[in-house]
């Protein structure tokens, strides 16, 4: 959570959005704190843009409520909501120069021409575009356009800034640079950011908290670390980073601890996600937490079926007796011995590195 | 993808092309050339001169033609402005108001005048005016022209508007513009090339119209096309060729402008 005083900036309360008989958002509830960098993360088509458009006011919600600092806003038209959007396609006004674009919102709010011009100058300086102030949008590069879109949305000093995959049009290098700039900007301005992306790395590196969405439902909300290390379900574990999902039989659940039987028959005790129950389950273990050992002393063993060299480290795919494959990520340092293909190896991981998940 | 057959290899390609070009343009070229003829005859060349242009502007029938030209221009400008405004509103409703009942029917109605034979429209309009007791005159011509110019103005305007994503208006509304401000400050300027193109097209259609005008004009009111037709009925004099050539030049000028107005927008985005 950010350093805010606990005020909720955007309260999304059981929001459902239907298009005809297709439900794009189901009972979405999120409390986004003041001053927070909050990310909506999910695969394409999961409803991220739809949720953002509901907050901005371009879509009516079918059920639920949206509150901005306590005030219900779901009935207000977009121009009466003190939130601004950085659109995925930027949507800069092609017939206005950069300064005019940035001044647009200020003038509509009733600021005088000179006030608006002064503020536009400040914001353009913030995003380092002062020398392009008189150009048309078509005369700028993609990265520069992206910063104009940001400047235009920041100029009216909104309470909340909505960003819909603003970096997706940029190449990798630029994207990484802009990530840092964005984060810094959020700290400097103290504006609440709601950031949409389908790129998990982007989400993990930038956000205070992340909401993982799939199929119009919130799967999990938490810090990057919580989502990566303590995923609630199979979808989250699989979507964020890489993971091994090992089918296990759950013998007993005791609070947040589960005892399960691994494919080879070994008993294993590990933390369980809420909602886990006895019967069938999946054990999630990140490849970097799996180590290769002597088969005689390991809870799991199998034969090496594939080796993938990745420079700093190496992926070792191990096929278990029941046909499942577990991947271990081995550091490429001088003292590690890399097994050979076909060799029988043991797989080991600490109890804390594994987690029992439900579907 | 299979290579497209080269059209030029078809037998008779050049022959057919030349024939078509000849049929389309030879009469126009001949009229343009003979308008500079010094002789009284319309077929025998008697040397180059501007005498028929002088005749048009200062000759016996000059006043008649001048009045007709003034009528034509007044009607064309007014009808094109009115039709453009109506067509812009229609396009906005069709393309920006979401779906509403009767949208398909509205689309058909807007474009119907393009399909109905002009003579039918002409007769119907005349009957309509006499049924409601509207005395024929310059006003009836104007009303009729506004109506049949709408689809011609609508087509380029709607085509342009279709190419403008609604994200621009959403961005404007997101930046505190009301719907009207979003329309006026963002959509309208972006549509301007289409609007100019639509206006010029409507103007030319109105300027050139003969059939409907001839039906609904009152006695003694003439536009250029009806005046030319009237003059031709008494025998073709070379001055008709001069007027026709002038009218042709105006048409070419406006069609060219309309074309460039359409192009202008494409470079912008
Ligand atoms: N106007 C609409 N009418 C019907 N269905 C829609 C409409 N807009 C969006 N949808 C559907 O709602 C779902 C969510 O769409 P949305 O645009 O929110 O996805 P997204 O998460 O932003 O995906 P992406 O990462 O590809 O942008 C999709 O299945 C989409 O087909
Ligand atoms: Mg989207």
CSV table of N, CA, C and O in Angstrom, one decimal, chain A residues 121-238:
chain,number,residue,atom,x,y,z
A,121,UNK,N,2.7,25.0,-20.5
A,121,UNK,CA,4.2,25.1,-20.5
A,121,UNK,C,4.8,24.3,-19.4
A,121,UNK,O,5.8,23.6,-19.6
A,122,UNK,N,4.2,24.4,-18.2
A,122,UNK,CA,4.8,23.7,-17.1
A,122,UNK,C,4.7,22.2,-17.3
A,122,UNK,O,5.7,21.5,-17.1
A,123,UNK,N,3.6,21.7,-17.8
A,123,UNK,CA,3.4,20.3,-17.9
A,123,UNK,C,4.3,19.8,-19.0
A,123,UNK,O,4.9,18.7,-18.9
A,124,UNK,N,4.4,20.5,-20.1
A,124,UNK,CA,5.3,20.1,-21.2
A,124,UNK,C,6.8,20.0,-20.7
A,124,UNK,O,7.5,19.2,-21.2
A,125,UNK,N,7.1,20.9,-19.8
A,125,UNK,CA,8.5,20.8,-19.2
A,125,UNK,C,8.6,19.6,-18.4
A,125,UNK,O,9.6,18.9,-18.5
A,126,UNK,N,7.6,19.3,-17.7
A,126,UNK,CA,7.6,18.0,-16.8
A,126,UNK,C,7.9,16.8,-17.7
A,126,UNK,O,8.6,15.9,-17.2
A,127,UNK,N,7.3,16.7,-18.9
A,127,UNK,CA,7.5,15.6,-19.7
A,127,UNK,C,8.6,15.8,-20.8
A,127,UNK,O,8.7,15.0,-21.7
A,128,UNK,N,9.3,16.9,-20.6
A,128,UNK,CA,10.4,17.2,-21.4
A,128,UNK,C,10.1,17.3,-22.9
A,128,UNK,O,10.8,16.7,-23.8
A,129,UNK,N,9.1,18.1,-23.2
A,129,UNK,CA,8.7,18.3,-24.6
A,129,UNK,C,8.6,19.7,-25.0
A,129,UNK,O,8.0,20.1,-26.0
A,130,UNK,N,9.2,20.6,-24.2
A,130,UNK,CA,9.1,22.0,-24.4
A,130,UNK,C,9.5,22.4,-25.8
A,130,UNK,O,8.8,23.2,-26.4
A,131,UNK,N,10.5,21.8,-26.4
A,131,UNK,CA,10.9,22.2,-27.7
A,131,UNK,C,10.0,21.8,-28.8
A,131,UNK,O,10.1,22.2,-30.0
A,132,UNK,N,9.0,20.9,-28.5
A,132,UNK,CA,8.1,20.5,-29.5
A,132,UNK,C,6.7,21.2,-29.4
A,132,UNK,O,5.8,20.8,-30.1
A,133,UNK,N,6.6,22.2,-28.6
A,133,UNK,CA,5.4,22.8,-28.2
A,133,UNK,C,4.5,23.3,-29.4
A,133,UNK,O,3.3,23.3,-29.4
A,134,UNK,N,5.2,23.7,-30.5
A,134,UNK,CA,4.4,24.2,-31.6
A,134,UNK,C,4.2,23.2,-32.8
A,134,UNK,O,3.7,23.5,-33.8
A,135,UNK,N,4.6,22.0,-32.5
A,135,UNK,CA,4.4,21.0,-33.6
A,135,UNK,C,3.0,20.4,-33.6
A,135,UNK,O,2.4,20.4,-32.6
A,136,UNK,N,2.7,19.8,-34.7
A,136,UNK,CA,1.4,19.0,-34.8
A,136,UNK,C,1.8,17.6,-34.3
A,136,UNK,O,2.9,17.1,-34.5
A,137,UNK,N,0.7,16.9,-33.8
A,137,UNK,CA,1.0,15.5,-33.3
A,137,UNK,C,1.6,14.6,-34.4
A,137,UNK,O,2.5,13.8,-34.0
A,138,UNK,N,1.2,14.8,-35.6
A,138,UNK,CA,1.8,13.9,-36.7
A,138,UNK,C,3.3,14.1,-36.9
A,138,UNK,O,3.9,13.3,-37.5
A,139,UNK,N,3.8,15.2,-36.4
A,139,UNK,CA,5.2,15.5,-36.5
A,139,UNK,C,6.1,14.9,-35.4
A,139,UNK,O,7.2,15.3,-35.3
A,140,UNK,N,5.5,14.1,-34.5
A,140,UNK,CA,6.2,13.6,-33.4
A,140,UNK,C,6.4,12.1,-33.5
A,140,UNK,O,5.6,11.4,-34.2
A,141,UNK,N,7.4,11.6,-32.8
A,141,UNK,CA,7.5,10.1,-32.8
A,141,UNK,C,6.5,9.5,-31.8
A,141,UNK,O,5.9,10.2,-31.1
A,142,UNK,N,6.4,8.2,-31.9
A,142,UNK,CA,5.4,7.5,-31.0
A,142,UNK,C,5.7,7.8,-29.5
A,142,UNK,O,4.7,8.1,-28.8
A,143,UNK,N,6.9,7.8,-29.1
A,143,UNK,CA,7.2,8.0,-27.7
A,143,UNK,C,6.9,9.4,-27.3
A,143,UNK,O,6.4,9.7,-26.2
A,144,UNK,N,7.2,10.4,-28.2
A,144,UNK,CA,6.8,11.8,-27.9
A,144,UNK,C,5.3,12.0,-27.9
A,144,UNK,O,4.8,12.7,-27.0
A,145,UNK,N,4.6,11.3,-28.8
A,145,UNK,CA,3.1,11.4,-28.7
A,145,UNK,C,2.6,10.9,-27.4
A,145,UNK,O,1.7,11.4,-26.8
A,146,UNK,N,3.2,9.8,-27.0
A,146,UNK,CA,2.8,9.2,-25.7
A,146,UNK,C,2.9,10.2,-24.6
A,146,UNK,O,2.0,10.3,-23.7
A,147,UNK,N,4.0,10.9,-24.6
A,147,UNK,CA,4.2,11.9,-23.5
A,147,UNK,C,3.3,13.1,-23.6
A,147,UNK,O,2.9,13.7,-22.6
A,148,UNK,N,2.9,13.4,-24.9
A,148,UNK,CA,2.0,14.5,-25.0
A,148,UNK,C,0.6,14.1,-24.5
A,148,UNK,O,-0.1,14.8,-23.7
A,149,UNK,N,0.2,12.8,-24.8
A,149,UNK,CA,-1.0,12.3,-24.2
A,149,UNK,C,-1.0,12.4,-22.7
A,149,UNK,O,-2.0,12.7,-22.1
A,150,UNK,N,0.1,12.1,-22.1
A,150,UNK,CA,0.3,12.1,-20.7
A,150,UNK,C,0.2,13.5,-20.2
A,150,UNK,O,-0.6,13.8,-19.2
A,151,UNK,N,0.9,14.4,-20.9
A,151,UNK,CA,0.8,15.8,-20.5
A,151,UNK,C,-0.6,16.4,-20.5
A,151,UNK,O,-1.1,17.1,-19.7
A,152,UNK,N,-1.3,16.0,-21.6
A,152,UNK,CA,-2.6,16.5,-21.8
A,152,UNK,C,-3.6,16.1,-20.7
A,152,UNK,O,-4.4,16.8,-20.2
A,153,UNK,N,-3.4,14.8,-20.3
A,153,UNK,CA,-4.2,14.3,-19.2
A,153,UNK,C,-3.8,14.8,-17.8
A,153,UNK,O,-4.7,14.9,-17.0
A,154,UNK,N,-2.6,15.2,-17.7
A,154,UNK,CA,-2.1,15.7,-16.4
A,154,UNK,C,-2.4,17.1,-16.2
A,154,UNK,O,-2.6,17.6,-15.0
A,155,UNK,N,-2.5,17.9,-17.3
A,155,UNK,CA,-2.6,19.3,-17.2
A,155,UNK,C,-3.7,19.8,-16.3
A,155,UNK,O,-3.5,20.7,-15.4
A,156,UNK,N,-4.9,19.3,-16.4
A,156,UNK,CA,-6.0,19.7,-15.5
A,156,UNK,C,-5.9,19.3,-14.1
A,156,UNK,O,-6.8,19.5,-13.3
A,157,UNK,N,-4.8,18.6,-13.7
A,157,UNK,CA,-4.6,18.1,-12.4
A,157,UNK,C,-5.7,17.2,-11.9
A,157,UNK,O,-6.3,17.6,-10.9
A,158,UNK,N,-6.0,16.1,-12.6
A,158,UNK,CA,-7.1,15.3,-12.2
A,158,UNK,C,-6.8,14.6,-10.9
A,158,UNK,O,-5.7,14.5,-10.4
A,159,UNK,N,-7.9,14.2,-10.2
A,159,UNK,CA,-7.7,13.4,-9.0
A,159,UNK,C,-7.2,12.0,-9.3
A,159,UNK,O,-6.4,11.4,-8.5
A,160,UNK,N,-7.6,11.5,-10.4
A,160,UNK,CA,-7.3,10.1,-10.8
A,160,UNK,C,-6.9,10.1,-12.3
A,160,UNK,O,-7.6,10.7,-13.1
A,161,UNK,N,-5.8,9.5,-12.6
A,161,UNK,CA,-5.4,9.3,-14.0
A,161,UNK,C,-5.6,7.9,-14.4
A,161,UNK,O,-5.1,7.0,-13.8
A,162,UNK,N,-6.3,7.7,-15.5
A,162,UNK,CA,-6.5,6.4,-16.1
A,162,UNK,C,-5.6,6.2,-17.2
A,162,UNK,O,-5.5,7.0,-18.1
A,163,UNK,N,-4.8,5.1,-17.3
A,163,UNK,CA,-3.9,4.9,-18.4
A,163,UNK,C,-4.1,3.5,-19.0
A,163,UNK,O,-4.0,2.5,-18.3
A,164,UNK,N,-4.6,3.5,-20.3
A,164,UNK,CA,-4.9,2.3,-20.9
A,164,UNK,C,-3.7,1.8,-21.8
A,164,UNK,O,-3.6,2.3,-22.9
A,165,UNK,N,-3.0,0.9,-21.3
A,165,UNK,CA,-1.8,0.3,-22.0
A,165,UNK,C,-1.0,1.4,-22.8
A,165,UNK,O,-0.8,1.3,-24.0
A,166,UNK,N,-0.6,2.5,-22.0
A,166,UNK,CA,0.0,3.6,-22.7
A,166,UNK,C,1.4,3.3,-23.3
A,166,UNK,O,1.8,4.0,-24.2
A,167,UNK,N,1.9,2.2,-22.9
A,167,UNK,CA,3.3,1.9,-23.4
A,167,UNK,C,3.3,0.9,-24.5
A,167,UNK,O,4.4,0.5,-25.1
A,168,UNK,N,2.1,0.3,-24.9
A,168,UNK,CA,2.1,-0.8,-25.8
A,168,UNK,C,2.6,-0.5,-27.2
A,168,UNK,O,3.1,-1.4,-27.9
A,169,UNK,N,2.6,0.8,-27.5
A,169,UNK,CA,3.0,1.1,-28.9
A,169,UNK,C,4.5,1.4,-29.0
A,169,UNK,O,5.0,1.7,-30.0
A,170,UNK,N,5.2,1.4,-27.8
A,170,UNK,CA,6.6,1.7,-27.8
A,170,UNK,C,7.5,0.5,-27.9
A,170,UNK,O,7.1,-0.6,-27.5
A,171,UNK,N,8.7,0.7,-28.4
A,171,UNK,CA,9.6,-0.4,-28.5
A,171,UNK,C,10.2,-0.7,-27.1
A,171,UNK,O,10.1,0.1,-26.2
A,172,UNK,N,10.8,-1.9,-27.0
A,172,UNK,CA,11.2,-2.4,-25.6
A,172,UNK,C,12.1,-1.4,-24.9
A,172,UNK,O,11.8,-1.1,-23.7
A,173,UNK,N,13.1,-0.9,-25.5
A,173,UNK,CA,14.0,0.1,-24.8
A,173,UNK,C,13.3,1.3,-24.2
A,173,UNK,O,13.4,1.6,-23.1
A,174,UNK,N,12.5,1.9,-25.1
A,174,UNK,CA,11.8,3.1,-24.8
A,174,UNK,C,10.8,2.8,-23.7
A,174,UNK,O,10.6,3.5,-22.7
A,175,UNK,N,10.1,1.6,-23.8
A,175,UNK,CA,9.1,1.2,-22.8
A,175,UNK,C,9.7,1.2,-21.4
A,175,UNK,O,9.2,1.6,-20.4
A,176,UNK,N,10.9,0.6,-21.4
A,176,UNK,CA,11.6,0.5,-20.0
A,176,UNK,C,11.9,1.8,-19.5
A,176,UNK,O,11.8,2.1,-18.3
A,177,UNK,N,12.4,2.8,-20.4
A,177,UNK,CA,12.7,4.1,-19.9
A,177,UNK,C,11.5,4.8,-19.4
A,177,UNK,O,11.5,5.5,-18.4
A,178,UNK,N,10.4,4.7,-20.2
A,178,UNK,CA,9.2,5.4,-19.9
A,178,UNK,C,8.5,4.9,-18.6
A,178,UNK,O,7.9,5.7,-17.8
A,179,UNK,N,8.7,3.6,-18.3
A,179,UNK,CA,8.2,3.0,-17.1
A,179,UNK,C,8.7,3.8,-15.9
A,179,UNK,O,7.9,4.2,-15.0
A,180,UNK,N,10.0,4.0,-15.9
A,180,UNK,CA,10.6,4.7,-14.8
A,180,UNK,C,10.1,6.2,-14.7
A,180,UNK,O,9.7,6.6,-13.6
A,181,UNK,N,10.0,6.8,-15.9
A,181,UNK,CA,9.5,8.2,-15.9
A,181,UNK,C,8.1,8.2,-15.3
A,181,UNK,O,7.8,9.1,-14.5
A,182,UNK,N,7.3,7.3,-15.7
A,182,UNK,CA,5.9,7.3,-15.2
A,182,UNK,C,5.8,7.1,-13.7
A,182,UNK,O,5.0,7.9,-13.1
A,183,UNK,N,6.6,6.2,-13.2
A,183,UNK,CA,6.6,6.0,-11.8
A,183,UNK,C,7.0,7.2,-11.0
A,183,UNK,O,6.4,7.6,-10.0
A,184,UNK,N,8.0,7.9,-11.6
A,184,UNK,CA,8.6,9.1,-10.9
A,184,UNK,C,7.5,10.2,-11.0
A,184,UNK,O,7.3,10.9,-10.0
A,185,UNK,N,6.9,10.3,-12.1
A,185,UNK,CA,5.8,11.3,-12.3
A,185,UNK,C,4.7,11.1,-11.3
A,185,UNK,O,4.2,12.0,-10.7
A,186,UNK,N,4.4,9.8,-11.1
A,186,UNK,CA,3.3,9.5,-10.1
A,186,UNK,C,3.7,10.0,-8.7
A,186,UNK,O,2.9,10.5,-8.0
A,187,UNK,N,4.9,9.7,-8.4
A,187,UNK,CA,5.4,10.1,-7.1
A,187,UNK,C,5.4,11.6,-6.9
A,187,UNK,O,5.0,12.2,-5.9
A,188,UNK,N,5.9,12.3,-8.0
A,188,UNK,CA,6.0,13.8,-7.9
A,188,UNK,C,4.6,14.5,-7.8
A,188,UNK,O,4.4,15.4,-7.1
A,189,UNK,N,3.6,13.9,-8.6
A,189,UNK,CA,2.3,14.6,-8.7
A,189,UNK,C,1.4,14.2,-7.6
A,189,UNK,O,0.4,14.9,-7.3
A,190,UNK,N,1.6,13.0,-7.1
A,190,UNK,CA,0.7,12.5,-6.0
A,190,UNK,C,-0.7,12.1,-6.6
A,190,UNK,O,-1.6,12.0,-5.8
A,191,UNK,N,-0.8,12.0,-7.9
A,191,UNK,CA,-2.1,11.6,-8.5
A,191,UNK,C,-2.2,10.1,-8.4
A,191,UNK,O,-1.3,9.4,-8.6
A,192,UNK,N,-3.5,9.7,-8.1
A,192,UNK,CA,-3.7,8.2,-8.2
A,192,UNK,C,-3.7,7.7,-9.6
A,192,UNK,O,-4.4,8.3,-10.4
A,193,UNK,N,-2.9,6.7,-9.9
A,193,UNK,CA,-2.8,6.2,-11.2
A,193,UNK,C,-3.6,4.8,-11.3
A,193,UNK,O,-3.3,4.0,-10.4
A,194,UNK,N,-4.4,4.7,-12.2
A,194,UNK,CA,-5.0,3.3,-12.5
A,194,UNK,C,-4.5,3.0,-13.9
A,194,UNK,O,-4.8,3.6,-14.9
A,195,UNK,N,-3.6,2.0,-13.9
A,195,UNK,CA,-2.8,1.6,-15.1
A,195,UNK,C,-3.2,0.3,-15.6
A,195,UNK,O,-3.3,-0.7,-14.8
A,196,UNK,N,-3.5,0.2,-16.9
A,196,UNK,CA,-3.9,-1.1,-17.5
A,196,UNK,C,-2.8,-1.6,-18.3
A,196,UNK,O,-2.2,-0.9,-19.0
A,197,UNK,N,-2.6,-2.9,-18.1
A,197,UNK,CA,-1.6,-3.6,-19.0
A,197,UNK,C,-1.9,-5.1,-19.1
A,197,UNK,O,-2.6,-5.6,-18.2
A,198,UNK,N,-1.4,-5.7,-20.1
A,198,UNK,CA,-1.4,-7.1,-20.1
A,198,UNK,C,0.0,-7.7,-20.0
A,198,UNK,O,0.2,-8.9,-20.1
A,199,UNK,N,1.0,-6.8,-19.7
A,199,UNK,CA,2.4,-7.2,-19.6
A,199,UNK,C,2.7,-7.3,-18.1
A,199,UNK,O,2.7,-6.4,-17.4
A,200,UNK,N,2.9,-8.6,-17.7
A,200,UNK,CA,3.1,-8.8,-16.3
A,200,UNK,C,4.4,-8.2,-15.7
A,200,UNK,O,4.4,-7.7,-14.6
A,201,UNK,N,5.4,-8.1,-16.6
A,201,UNK,CA,6.6,-7.5,-16.1
A,201,UNK,C,6.4,-6.0,-15.8
A,201,UNK,O,6.8,-5.5,-14.7
A,202,UNK,N,5.7,-5.3,-16.7
A,202,UNK,CA,5.3,-3.9,-16.5
A,202,UNK,C,4.6,-3.8,-15.1
A,202,UNK,O,4.8,-2.9,-14.3
A,203,UNK,N,3.6,-4.7,-14.9
A,203,UNK,CA,2.8,-4.6,-13.7
A,203,UNK,C,3.6,-4.8,-12.5
A,203,UNK,O,3.6,-4.1,-11.5
A,204,UNK,N,4.5,-5.8,-12.5
A,204,UNK,CA,5.3,-6.1,-11.3
A,204,UNK,C,6.2,-5.0,-11.0
A,204,UNK,O,6.4,-4.7,-9.8
A,205,UNK,N,6.8,-4.4,-12.0
A,205,UNK,CA,7.9,-3.4,-11.7
A,205,UNK,C,7.3,-2.1,-11.3
A,205,UNK,O,8.0,-1.3,-10.6
A,206,UNK,N,6.1,-1.7,-11.7
A,206,UNK,CA,5.7,-0.3,-11.5
A,206,UNK,C,4.7,-0.2,-10.4
A,206,UNK,O,4.6,0.9,-9.8
A,207,UNK,N,3.9,-1.2,-10.0
A,207,UNK,CA,2.7,-1.0,-9.2
A,207,UNK,C,2.9,-1.0,-7.7
A,207,UNK,O,3.7,-1.8,-7.2
A,208,UNK,N,2.1,-0.2,-7.0
A,208,UNK,CA,1.9,-0.4,-5.6
A,208,UNK,C,1.1,-1.7,-5.4
A,208,UNK,O,1.5,-2.6,-4.6
A,209,UNK,N,0.0,-1.8,-6.1
A,209,UNK,CA,-0.8,-3.0,-6.0
A,209,UNK,C,-1.3,-3.4,-7.4
A,209,UNK,O,-1.4,-2.5,-8.2
A,210,UNK,N,-1.6,-4.6,-7.5
A,210,UNK,CA,-2.1,-5.2,-8.8
A,210,UNK,C,-3.4,-5.9,-8.6
A,210,UNK,O,-3.5,-6.6,-7.6
A,211,UNK,N,-4.3,-5.7,-9.5
A,211,UNK,CA,-5.5,-6.6,-9.5
A,211,UNK,C,-5.4,-7.4,-10.8
A,211,UNK,O,-5.2,-6.9,-11.9
A,212,UNK,N,-5.3,-8.8,-10.6
A,212,UNK,CA,-5.3,-9.7,-11.7
A,212,UNK,C,-6.7,-10.0,-12.1
A,212,UNK,O,-7.5,-10.4,-11.3
A,213,UNK,N,-7.0,-9.8,-13.4
A,213,UNK,CA,-8.4,-10.0,-13.9
A,213,UNK,C,-8.4,-11.0,-14.9
A,213,UNK,O,-7.4,-11.1,-15.7
A,214,UNK,N,-9.4,-11.9,-14.9
A,214,UNK,CA,-9.6,-12.8,-16.0
A,214,UNK,C,-11.0,-13.0,-16.2
A,214,UNK,O,-11.8,-13.1,-15.2
A,215,UNK,N,-11.5,-13.1,-17.4
A,215,UNK,CA,-12.9,-13.4,-17.7
A,215,UNK,C,-13.9,-12.4,-17.0
A,215,UNK,O,-14.9,-12.8,-16.5
A,216,UNK,N,-13.5,-11.1,-16.8
A,216,UNK,CA,-14.3,-10.2,-16.2
A,216,UNK,C,-14.4,-10.3,-14.7
A,216,UNK,O,-15.3,-9.6,-14.1
A,217,UNK,N,-13.6,-11.1,-14.1
A,217,UNK,CA,-13.6,-11.3,-12.7
A,217,UNK,C,-12.3,-10.9,-12.1
A,217,UNK,O,-11.2,-11.2,-12.7
A,218,UNK,N,-12.3,-10.3,-10.9
A,218,UNK,CA,-11.0,-10.1,-10.2
A,218,UNK,C,-10.5,-11.4,-9.6
A,218,UNK,O,-11.3,-12.0,-8.8
A,219,UNK,N,-9.3,-11.8,-9.9
A,219,UNK,CA,-8.8,-13.1,-9.4
A,219,UNK,C,-8.1,-12.9,-8.1
A,219,UNK,O,-8.1,-13.7,-7.2
A,220,UNK,N,-7.3,-11.8,-8.0
A,220,UNK,CA,-6.5,-11.5,-6.8
A,220,UNK,C,-6.1,-10.1,-6.9
A,220,UNK,O,-5.8,-9.5,-7.9
A,221,UNK,N,-6.0,-9.5,-5.7
A,221,UNK,CA,-5.5,-8.1,-5.5
A,221,UNK,C,-4.4,-8.1,-4.5
A,221,UNK,O,-4.5,-8.7,-3.4
A,222,UNK,N,-3.3,-7.5,-4.8
A,222,UNK,CA,-2.2,-7.5,-3.8
A,222,UNK,C,-1.0,-6.8,-4.4
A,222,UNK,O,-0.9,-6.4,-5.5
A,223,UNK,N,0.1,-6.8,-3.6
A,223,UNK,CA,1.3,-6.2,-4.0
A,223,UNK,C,1.9,-7.2,-5.0
A,223,UNK,O,1.5,-8.4,-5.1
A,224,UNK,N,2.9,-6.7,-5.8
A,224,UNK,CA,3.6,-7.5,-6.8
A,224,UNK,C,4.1,-8.8,-6.1
A,224,UNK,O,3.9,-9.9,-6.6
A,225,UNK,N,4.7,-8.6,-4.9
A,225,UNK,CA,5.3,-9.7,-4.2
A,225,UNK,C,4.3,-10.7,-3.8
A,225,UNK,O,4.4,-11.9,-3.9
A,226,UNK,N,3.2,-10.2,-3.2
A,226,UNK,CA,2.1,-11.2,-2.7
A,226,UNK,C,1.6,-12.0,-3.9
A,226,UNK,O,1.3,-13.2,-3.8
A,227,UNK,N,1.4,-11.3,-5.0
A,227,UNK,CA,0.7,-12.0,-6.2
A,227,UNK,C,1.7,-13.0,-6.7
A,227,UNK,O,1.3,-14.1,-7.1
A,228,UNK,N,3.0,-12.7,-6.7
A,228,UNK,CA,3.9,-13.6,-7.3
A,228,UNK,C,4.2,-14.8,-6.4
A,228,UNK,O,4.2,-15.9,-6.8
A,229,UNK,N,4.3,-14.5,-5.1
A,229,UNK,CA,4.7,-15.5,-4.2
A,229,UNK,C,3.5,-16.2,-3.5
A,229,UNK,O,3.7,-17.4,-3.1
A,230,UNK,N,2.4,-15.6,-3.4
A,230,UNK,CA,1.3,-16.2,-2.8
A,230,UNK,C,0.0,-16.1,-3.7
A,230,UNK,O,-1.0,-15.5,-3.3
A,231,UNK,N,0.1,-16.7,-4.9
A,231,UNK,CA,-1.0,-16.6,-5.8
A,231,UNK,C,-2.2,-17.4,-5.1
A,231,UNK,O,-2.1,-18.4,-4.5
A,232,UNK,N,-3.4,-16.9,-5.4
A,232,UNK,CA,-4.6,-17.5,-4.8
A,232,UNK,C,-5.1,-18.7,-5.6
A,232,UNK,O,-5.7,-19.6,-5.0
A,233,UNK,N,-4.9,-18.7,-6.9
A,233,UNK,CA,-5.4,-19.8,-7.7
A,233,UNK,C,-4.5,-20.1,-8.9
A,233,UNK,O,-3.5,-19.4,-9.1
A,234,UNK,N,-4.8,-21.1,-9.6
A,234,UNK,CA,-4.0,-21.6,-10.7
A,234,UNK,C,-3.8,-20.5,-11.7
A,234,UNK,O,-2.7,-20.4,-12.3
A,235,UNK,N,-4.9,-19.8,-12.0
A,235,UNK,CA,-4.8,-18.8,-13.1
A,235,UNK,C,-3.7,-17.8,-12.8
A,235,UNK,O,-2.9,-17.4,-13.6
A,236,UNK,N,-3.8,-17.2,-11.5
A,236,UNK,CA,-2.8,-16.2,-11.1
A,236,UNK,C,-1.4,-16.7,-11.2
A,236,UNK,O,-0.5,-16.1,-11.7
A,237,UNK,N,-1.2,-17.9,-10.6
A,237,UNK,CA,0.1,-18.5,-10.6
A,237,UNK,C,0.7,-18.7,-12.0
A,237,UNK,O,1.9,-18.4,-12.2
A,238,UNK,N,-0.2,-19.1,-12.9
A,238,UNK,CA,0.3,-19.4,-14.2
A,238,UNK,C,0.5,-18.1,-15.0
A,238,UNK,O,1.4,-18.0,-15.9
